[in-house]
DNA sequence: TTTGAAAGTGTCTAAAAGACAATTTGACAT
DNA sequence: ATGTCAAATTGTCTTTTAGACACTTTCAAA
């Protein structure tokens, strides 16, 4: 392969991106997985992370944004690299090999993947027709036990990175709609940290940070005391962090 | 390329590892860089991170350990992945292209690199003859302004990851000899965080963590009050963290 | 009007962080 | 022997943050 002859639309058969797309439905964290719709005798039809080969003339981040848009129709999304995964035996399940044969020109090529995680507002998700994904589904994190390739391992690392990142940057807002309640935010943090957080202490700290704008608007139609709605205050967040503040943990 | 015919010793021409090797000489943080010894008319002879192509049948972590041992002679070192770097224009300096021509079979191949950082005890460093590195030198972080390829960018990201990681895991001991003084540890943290830390508060916190063993042994031959020597207490560290404790920041 | 369900709120205590300066000790020079 | 230099060592007070803990409010629906 000679660099000068590469075209934008040439596939790089040796490098891919895989995306761990997190969503939140106010109850639990979910991950968008694809169903490859394989009919296999007795072996399981394992779900997979959305991902694909990159193009020759494409940066890794670009490729991740592209794959995300192709799959979800969402642009300008929060995206963070998890890392590179290159175990030579990443593809060691018979079902994975079968599947690659059906969709790849070079199904036996060694592929090193750059994994990303992204946080999306679940309601913005617009399922798109996707070449090789028979279905795309939101699966609760707690129900995921096995995935294709090394995707389960990638998911574990992505979860860990998310947990760490959210302690130093309030990225959780990317999982909530523009307007949200403190209870929803509270629940979100409990789901990410996988442990209960005291309601009053949580509210005290998040409000003290002064990065929420109270919209003076209430929830409607709920069969109990309606909640105040808030939105994330980007400007105050900038002010807060410009002197190095980075304690957003609970 | 067909997977089944890959051999352990085949080079993968499209994927490399690059290593940011941090050291500490009790004064400042240094990085091990190679000098490619190029004679170039007017353009600078830029230094580079040590790195190389990986083998076809080699995991990325393995490759990083191998490259480190080949270069420094050190095994069983602290190693952490920084991430994948795959800008299609990573190689955009004429001097880098020239150099690749001289050492690679496929000098124009697009290479995606997995970057790692490692922390080494500077005195354990045993310079090794290294195929294409004319010299390997410890350069102070503060003096590094430009590097080959995208290595300067990689270095910045590695520094950032190190700063974050050391707040949740006391990996700094990997940069110090077995026996060290509290002042040396204090200076190390100041260098990593690039800001002064109050001596008394630093000592109070690190001692309270109870992960240091006082060796009841003093520095010798210093023209001032000799300091107590300590070593890292692995067992106490395990005890401390097994309940999720992760606040090692200052 | 009653009931159910979640929202909203305050205080006390304990632990941690941050600011701050004087004394001690050994090596070396005189 | 004495003095000097340079770095090590040590403690207190104040402020901030974390953690534990329970009752009242508000709306919708029965």
XYZ file of C-alpha atoms (C1' of nucleotides) in Angstrom:
560
model
C 0.000 0.000 0.000
C 1.406 3.354 -0.952
C 0.186 6.405 0.917
C -0.046 8.701 -2.044
C -2.608 6.556 -3.765
C -5.056 6.395 -0.883
C -8.531 7.625 -1.479
C -10.990 8.949 1.052
C -13.348 6.135 0.351
C -10.847 3.313 0.607
C -11.439 1.150 3.602
C -8.539 0.453 5.927
C -8.939 -3.280 6.472
C -6.828 -3.348 9.637
C -8.324 -0.662 11.830
C -11.796 -0.089 13.141
C -13.684 1.984 15.648
C -16.233 0.596 18.083
C -18.632 2.741 20.032
C -20.110 2.247 23.458
C -23.180 4.442 23.249
C -24.659 5.113 26.656
C -28.220 6.252 27.153
C -30.407 6.860 30.209
C -34.150 6.376 30.439
C -34.536 7.863 33.975
C -34.476 4.344 35.341
C -31.216 2.821 34.244
C -28.189 3.159 32.011
C -28.543 1.463 28.674
C -26.155 0.687 25.861
C -26.981 0.675 22.189
C -26.129 -2.707 20.720
C -26.648 -4.201 17.315
C -28.156 -7.535 16.579
C -26.440 -9.228 13.680
C -29.442 -11.467 13.174
C -27.511 -14.652 12.767
C -29.307 -17.944 12.663
C -26.914 -20.279 14.345
C -27.630 -23.829 15.363
C -26.922 -23.999 19.035
C -24.552 -21.096 19.610
C -25.943 -17.821 20.821
C -26.636 -14.878 18.575
C -24.426 -12.437 20.454
C -25.013 -8.738 20.214
C -22.195 -6.386 19.294
C -21.115 -2.821 19.778
C -21.729 -0.681 16.739
C -18.499 -0.198 14.912
C -16.855 -0.514 11.565
C -13.618 -0.249 9.653
C -12.230 3.227 9.205
C -11.371 4.880 5.925
C -7.815 5.319 4.828
C -7.983 9.093 4.920
C -9.879 9.464 8.146
C -8.820 10.273 11.666
C -10.002 7.943 14.407
C -12.212 10.551 16.059
C -13.747 11.392 12.706
C -14.470 7.749 12.091
C -16.173 7.431 15.456
C -18.370 10.469 14.787
C -19.196 9.110 11.359
C -20.138 5.658 12.592
C -22.284 7.199 15.307
C -24.121 9.374 12.848
C -24.596 6.533 10.410
C -26.119 4.440 13.150
C -28.078 6.897 15.234
C -28.502 9.887 12.999
C -27.118 12.037 15.816
C -24.378 14.588 15.246
C -22.369 16.752 17.630
C -22.416 14.190 20.326
C -20.279 13.791 23.422
C -17.488 11.408 22.531
C -14.441 10.198 24.420
C -11.791 7.680 23.497
C -11.593 4.551 25.621
C -8.405 3.231 24.124
C -6.956 0.820 21.610
C -7.725 -2.882 21.725
C -5.474 -5.123 19.728
C -5.403 -8.620 21.127
C -4.444 -10.837 18.177
C -7.232 -13.160 19.284
C -9.921 -10.520 19.533
C -11.816 -12.574 16.971
C -11.952 -15.989 18.545
C -15.594 -16.980 18.403
C -16.779 -19.049 15.483
C -19.881 -16.901 15.133
C -17.750 -13.775 14.815
C -15.635 -15.328 12.101
C -18.743 -16.380 10.204
C -20.145 -12.921 10.417
C -16.957 -11.253 9.211
C -16.940 -13.576 6.196
C -20.336 -12.280 5.248
C -19.513 -8.585 5.445
C -15.785 -8.058 4.947
C -13.549 -8.227 1.921
C -10.699 -9.454 4.110
C -12.473 -11.338 6.877
C -9.244 -12.758 8.270
C -7.324 -9.512 8.514
C -6.080 -8.655 11.944
C -8.054 -5.665 13.126
C -7.005 -3.288 15.853
C -9.858 -1.217 17.117
C -10.059 2.181 18.743
C -12.956 2.191 21.178
C -14.974 5.265 22.052
C -17.816 5.929 24.391
C -20.490 8.484 23.825
C -23.326 9.868 25.898
C -26.579 10.533 24.099
C -29.991 11.826 24.963
C -32.002 8.725 24.430
C -34.919 10.623 22.919
C -32.713 12.116 20.214
C -31.911 8.648 18.984
C -33.192 8.169 15.460
C -32.679 4.580 14.403
C -31.193 4.469 10.926
C -31.094 1.753 8.405
C -27.658 0.320 8.949
C -26.007 -1.891 6.386
C -25.155 -4.875 8.483
C -27.125 -4.321 11.664
C -30.411 -6.151 11.569
C -31.582 -4.359 14.678
C -30.226 -1.729 17.022
C -31.505 -1.944 20.569
C -31.019 -0.256 23.906
C -29.975 -2.919 26.376
C -29.730 -2.210 30.106
C -26.147 -2.371 31.331
C -27.154 -4.776 34.045
C -28.437 -7.307 31.528
C -25.329 -7.483 29.393
C -23.322 -10.601 30.097
C -21.614 -11.542 26.884
C -20.917 -9.776 23.614
C -19.306 -10.479 20.271
C -15.539 -10.192 19.793
C -13.871 -8.477 22.762
C -16.756 -6.062 23.083
C -17.651 -7.071 26.613
C -14.147 -6.188 27.745
C -14.358 -2.885 25.893
C -17.641 -2.173 27.636
C -16.117 -2.791 31.063
C -13.264 -0.413 30.375
C -15.660 2.186 28.977
C -17.795 2.012 32.129
C -14.736 2.510 34.271
C -13.587 5.500 32.223
C -17.040 7.029 32.413
C -17.095 6.655 36.192
C -13.748 8.339 36.517
C -14.459 11.064 34.029
C -17.727 12.096 35.601
C -15.920 12.734 38.860
C -13.929 15.520 37.246
C -16.311 16.791 34.576
C -20.117 16.954 34.738
C -20.655 15.078 31.501
C -23.821 13.426 32.771
C -25.929 16.227 31.344
C -25.293 14.747 27.937
C -27.520 11.853 28.947
C -30.433 14.037 30.039
C -32.841 16.140 28.040
C -32.326 19.887 27.998
C -34.762 20.268 30.884
C -34.451 17.850 33.755
C -35.247 17.543 37.431
C -32.850 17.150 40.314
C -34.300 13.736 41.023
C -33.501 12.604 37.516
C -29.952 13.860 37.857
C -29.699 12.176 41.216
C -30.895 8.878 39.815
C -28.442 9.179 36.925
C -25.487 9.549 39.274
C -26.666 6.610 41.330
C -26.831 4.494 38.182
C -23.372 5.488 37.018
C -21.726 4.951 40.387
C -23.833 1.863 41.051
C -24.517 2.895 44.605
C -27.133 4.923 46.462
C -26.384 8.565 47.143
C -28.027 10.552 49.909
C -30.669 12.780 48.375
C -30.083 15.841 50.519
C -26.312 15.696 50.292
C -26.471 15.233 46.544
C -28.759 18.224 46.122
C -26.712 20.365 48.433
C -23.515 19.765 46.527
C -24.866 20.017 42.994
C -26.692 23.253 43.830
C -23.661 24.739 45.517
C -21.658 24.232 42.316
C -23.946 26.777 40.709
C -23.967 25.130 37.301
C -27.726 24.631 37.145
C -30.257 27.207 36.084
C -33.638 26.870 37.715
C -36.116 27.292 34.893
C -38.927 28.347 37.265
C -41.002 25.792 35.514
C -42.615 22.691 36.908
C -43.184 19.187 35.780
C -46.802 18.692 34.706
C -49.159 15.773 34.927
C -47.280 13.748 37.502
C -49.414 12.137 40.239
C -47.356 13.678 43.026
C -45.653 16.913 43.910
C -44.269 18.261 40.642
C -40.583 18.906 40.412
C -38.696 22.031 39.396
C -37.021 21.875 36.021
C -33.394 22.862 35.578
C -30.966 23.191 32.733
C -27.205 23.006 32.637
C -25.559 26.414 32.835
C -22.602 26.315 30.486
C -21.302 29.795 31.316
C -21.196 29.206 35.038
C -19.514 25.897 34.414
C -16.793 27.662 32.447
C -16.329 30.202 35.219
C -16.099 27.478 37.813
C -13.513 25.415 35.982
C -11.301 28.125 34.600
C -9.368 28.162 37.852
C -8.841 24.441 37.780
C -11.842 23.273 39.817
C -12.507 19.646 39.017
C -14.390 18.059 41.897
C -17.688 16.858 40.471
C -17.781 13.594 42.318
C -20.253 12.359 44.913
C -3.025 -10.695 4.128
C -4.525 -13.846 5.484
C -4.663 -14.303 9.236
C -3.782 -17.966 9.258
C -0.418 -17.377 7.666
C 0.780 -14.765 10.137
C 3.976 -15.450 11.970
C 5.080 -14.079 15.309
C 7.970 -12.337 13.695
C 6.066 -10.682 10.877
C 5.895 -6.940 11.301
C 2.513 -5.309 11.114
C 3.307 -2.351 8.872
C 0.231 -0.356 9.895
C 0.334 -0.323 13.662
C 2.932 0.815 16.124
C 3.402 1.556 19.786
C 5.072 4.675 21.138
C 6.195 5.042 24.707
C 6.363 8.096 26.915
C 8.907 6.992 29.498
C 8.895 9.248 32.522
C 11.782 9.448 34.953
C 12.563 11.626 37.948
C 15.990 12.732 39.119
C 14.793 14.348 42.401
C 14.815 17.699 40.656
C 12.495 17.373 37.720
C 10.479 15.025 35.549
C 12.320 13.814 32.482
C 11.294 11.903 29.405
C 13.400 9.394 27.536
C 13.709 10.477 23.910
C 15.674 9.106 21.027
C 17.877 11.090 18.756
C 17.650 9.857 15.186
C 20.962 11.502 14.386
C 19.857 13.021 11.134
C 22.049 15.475 9.317
C 19.600 17.814 7.754
C 20.474 21.057 6.070
C 18.518 23.708 7.853
C 15.676 21.789 9.414
C 15.959 20.671 13.008
C 16.925 17.181 14.067
C 13.836 16.531 16.120
C 13.853 13.973 18.863
C 11.220 11.256 18.994
C 9.479 9.025 21.459
C 10.803 5.501 21.443
C 8.441 3.301 19.526
C 8.213 0.829 16.747
C 5.916 -1.280 14.637
C 4.234 -4.170 16.368
C 4.350 -7.803 15.317
C 1.421 -9.478 13.675
C 0.924 -11.921 16.526
C 1.434 -9.514 19.389
C -0.970 -7.707 21.652
C -0.502 -3.971 22.017
C 0.474 -4.168 25.685
C 2.974 -6.894 24.890
C 4.470 -4.767 22.152
C 4.850 -1.836 24.526
C 6.607 -3.990 27.122
C 8.848 -5.410 24.433
C 9.813 -2.031 23.013
C 10.539 -0.766 26.502
C 12.772 -3.669 27.303
C 14.559 -3.421 23.987
C 15.281 0.211 24.656
C 15.905 0.397 28.368
C 16.662 -3.157 29.372
C 13.996 -2.809 32.057
C 11.289 -5.411 32.564
C 8.215 -5.496 34.775
C 7.698 -1.820 34.534
C 4.660 0.326 35.279
C 2.801 0.814 32.014
C -0.454 2.481 31.136
C -2.148 3.084 27.822
C -2.591 6.673 26.719
C -4.740 5.954 23.714
C -4.750 5.505 19.974
C -3.476 8.194 17.654
C -4.420 7.915 14.048
C -4.428 11.238 12.319
C -3.866 10.430 8.620
C -1.355 13.275 8.624
C 0.615 12.146 11.655
C 3.614 11.983 9.356
C 3.706 15.432 7.873
C 7.258 16.612 8.396
C 9.742 16.089 5.607
C 12.375 14.913 8.086
C 10.032 12.226 9.404
C 9.341 10.951 5.897
C 13.046 10.818 5.161
C 13.683 8.889 8.303
C 10.950 6.352 7.637
C 12.405 5.738 4.187
C 15.642 4.754 5.829
C 14.223 2.280 8.316
C 10.906 0.928 7.034
C 10.000 -1.503 4.324
C 6.798 0.395 3.669
C 7.715 3.952 4.582
C 4.487 5.374 3.188
C 2.103 3.050 4.963
C -0.431 4.737 7.131
C 0.446 3.923 10.710
C -1.921 4.112 13.633
C -0.120 4.126 16.931
C -1.089 3.050 20.413
C 0.669 5.288 22.907
C 1.683 4.181 26.386
C 3.318 5.903 29.278
C 5.563 4.231 31.769
C 7.176 5.274 35.009
C 10.696 4.069 35.628
C 13.304 4.429 38.340
C 15.837 6.474 36.499
C 18.759 4.596 38.034
C 17.485 1.264 36.733
C 17.767 2.573 33.221
C 20.326 0.588 31.272
C 20.810 2.141 27.858
C 20.749 -0.529 25.181
C 22.038 -0.509 21.679
C 18.903 0.230 19.732
C 18.707 -0.412 16.040
C 17.684 2.969 14.799
C 18.223 5.227 17.786
C 21.559 6.944 17.615
C 21.212 8.145 21.185
C 18.656 7.851 23.953
C 18.560 10.777 26.343
C 16.610 11.953 29.352
C 15.188 15.347 28.493
C 13.452 17.512 31.114
C 9.758 17.887 30.403
C 10.084 21.653 30.627
C 12.591 21.751 27.793
C 10.561 19.790 25.264
C 8.985 22.057 22.705
C 8.769 20.085 19.522
C 9.035 16.437 18.614
C 8.893 14.218 15.559
C 5.576 13.038 14.095
C 2.680 13.744 16.480
C 4.814 12.853 19.462
C 4.500 16.219 21.130
C 0.731 15.844 21.150
C 1.062 12.329 22.534
C 3.307 13.654 25.272
C 0.760 16.279 26.277
C -1.992 13.706 26.544
C 0.281 11.354 28.482
C 1.125 14.118 30.977
C -2.545 14.787 31.481
C -3.354 11.121 32.025
C -0.516 10.809 34.494
C -1.792 13.803 36.455
C -5.247 12.326 36.650
C -4.130 8.809 37.422
C -1.877 9.809 40.276
C -4.846 11.425 41.996
C -6.511 8.049 42.339
C -3.560 5.684 42.565
C -0.163 6.347 44.154
C 1.835 5.355 41.094
C 4.525 7.922 41.822
C 6.528 5.365 43.772
C 7.426 3.789 40.454
C 9.569 6.849 39.774
C 11.481 6.667 43.048
C 14.087 4.209 44.265
C 13.029 1.574 46.769
C 14.123 3.825 49.628
C 13.194 7.478 49.448
C 12.601 10.465 51.667
C 9.415 12.391 52.211
C 11.053 15.435 50.678
C 11.772 13.525 47.513
C 8.198 12.321 47.339
C 6.976 15.850 47.998
C 9.145 17.261 45.234
C 7.914 14.553 42.863
C 4.282 15.476 43.425
C 5.076 19.156 42.937
C 6.734 18.332 39.622
C 3.842 16.232 38.390
C 1.190 18.732 39.385
C 3.368 21.654 38.317
C 2.492 23.627 41.397
C 3.867 24.064 44.899
C 2.343 21.966 47.647
C 2.524 22.903 51.299
C 5.158 20.748 52.960
C 3.368 20.172 56.244
C 0.008 19.436 54.663
C 1.591 17.078 52.173
C 3.387 15.155 54.901
C 0.319 15.003 57.090
C -1.827 13.509 54.363
C 0.666 11.013 52.977
C 1.523 9.755 56.443
C -2.117 9.455 57.414
C -2.699 7.169 54.437
C -0.434 4.688 56.159
C 1.092 3.344 52.956
C 4.667 4.226 53.872
C 6.971 2.162 56.051
C 9.525 4.145 57.990
C 12.767 2.243 57.553
C 14.280 3.712 60.738
C 17.230 4.534 58.595
C 18.718 7.900 57.781
C 20.225 9.555 54.770
C 24.003 9.696 55.062
C 26.561 12.230 53.949
C 24.237 15.144 53.358
C 25.485 18.504 54.613
C 22.361 19.140 56.625
C 19.934 17.282 58.848
C 19.590 13.807 57.378
C 16.180 12.608 56.362
C 14.313 9.467 57.330
C 14.050 6.854 54.617
C 10.745 5.237 53.748
C 9.508 2.554 51.437
C 6.137 1.964 49.864
C 4.000 -0.490 51.846
C 2.183 -2.596 49.311
C 0.107 -4.578 51.841
C -1.248 -1.500 53.562
C -2.015 -0.009 50.187
C -4.078 -3.085 49.328
C -5.920 -2.878 52.620
C -6.642 0.795 52.096
C -8.016 0.415 48.592
C -9.973 -2.785 48.927
C -12.940 -0.799 50.180
C -12.812 1.569 47.246
C -10.620 4.322 48.697
C -9.125 6.322 45.843
C -8.192 9.754 47.073
C -4.469 10.120 46.582
C -4.537 13.675 45.331
C -3.020 16.775 46.901
C -61.622 15.051 51.228
C -58.597 11.582 51.530
C -54.680 9.073 49.919
C -50.537 7.995 47.578
C -46.090 9.244 45.801
C -42.323 11.758 45.129
C -40.359 16.620 45.963
C -38.217 19.468 48.883
C -35.751 21.046 52.929
C -31.884 21.874 57.591
C -28.828 20.657 61.296
C -25.359 18.476 63.613
C -20.963 15.993 63.550
C -16.731 14.375 61.686
C -13.164 14.574 58.515
C -10.311 16.889 55.369
C -8.049 20.853 53.404
C -5.595 25.021 53.755
C -2.808 28.582 55.891
C 1.050 29.422 58.555
C 6.790 29.531 61.433
C 9.888 27.875 64.689
C 13.108 24.255 66.071
C 16.287 20.394 65.173
C 20.123 17.992 63.232
C 24.196 16.767 60.998
C 28.211 18.253 57.888
C 31.566 21.237 57.131
C 34.517 25.258 57.743
C 37.073 27.932 60.942
C 35.484 23.063 70.097
C 32.441 26.372 67.952
C 29.739 28.453 64.590
C 27.293 28.332 60.342
C 24.592 26.525 56.689
C 20.909 23.845 54.647
C 17.331 21.064 54.801
C 14.251 18.088 57.967
C 10.851 17.968 61.127
C 6.837 19.235 63.726
C 1.438 21.388 65.396
C -2.463 24.470 65.620
C -6.145 27.016 64.144
C -9.712 27.942 60.638
C -12.513 26.842 56.837
C -14.593 23.719 53.922
C -16.522 19.492 52.755
C -18.645 15.017 53.608
C -21.840 12.189 55.907
C -25.734 10.892 58.648
C -30.409 11.629 59.415
C -36.697 12.619 59.048
C -40.384 15.454 58.415
C -43.359 18.525 55.591
C -45.191 19.917 51.057
C -47.623 19.484 46.794
C -50.186 17.684 43.158
C -53.202 14.037 40.882
C -56.410 10.700 41.210
C -59.699 7.985 43.639
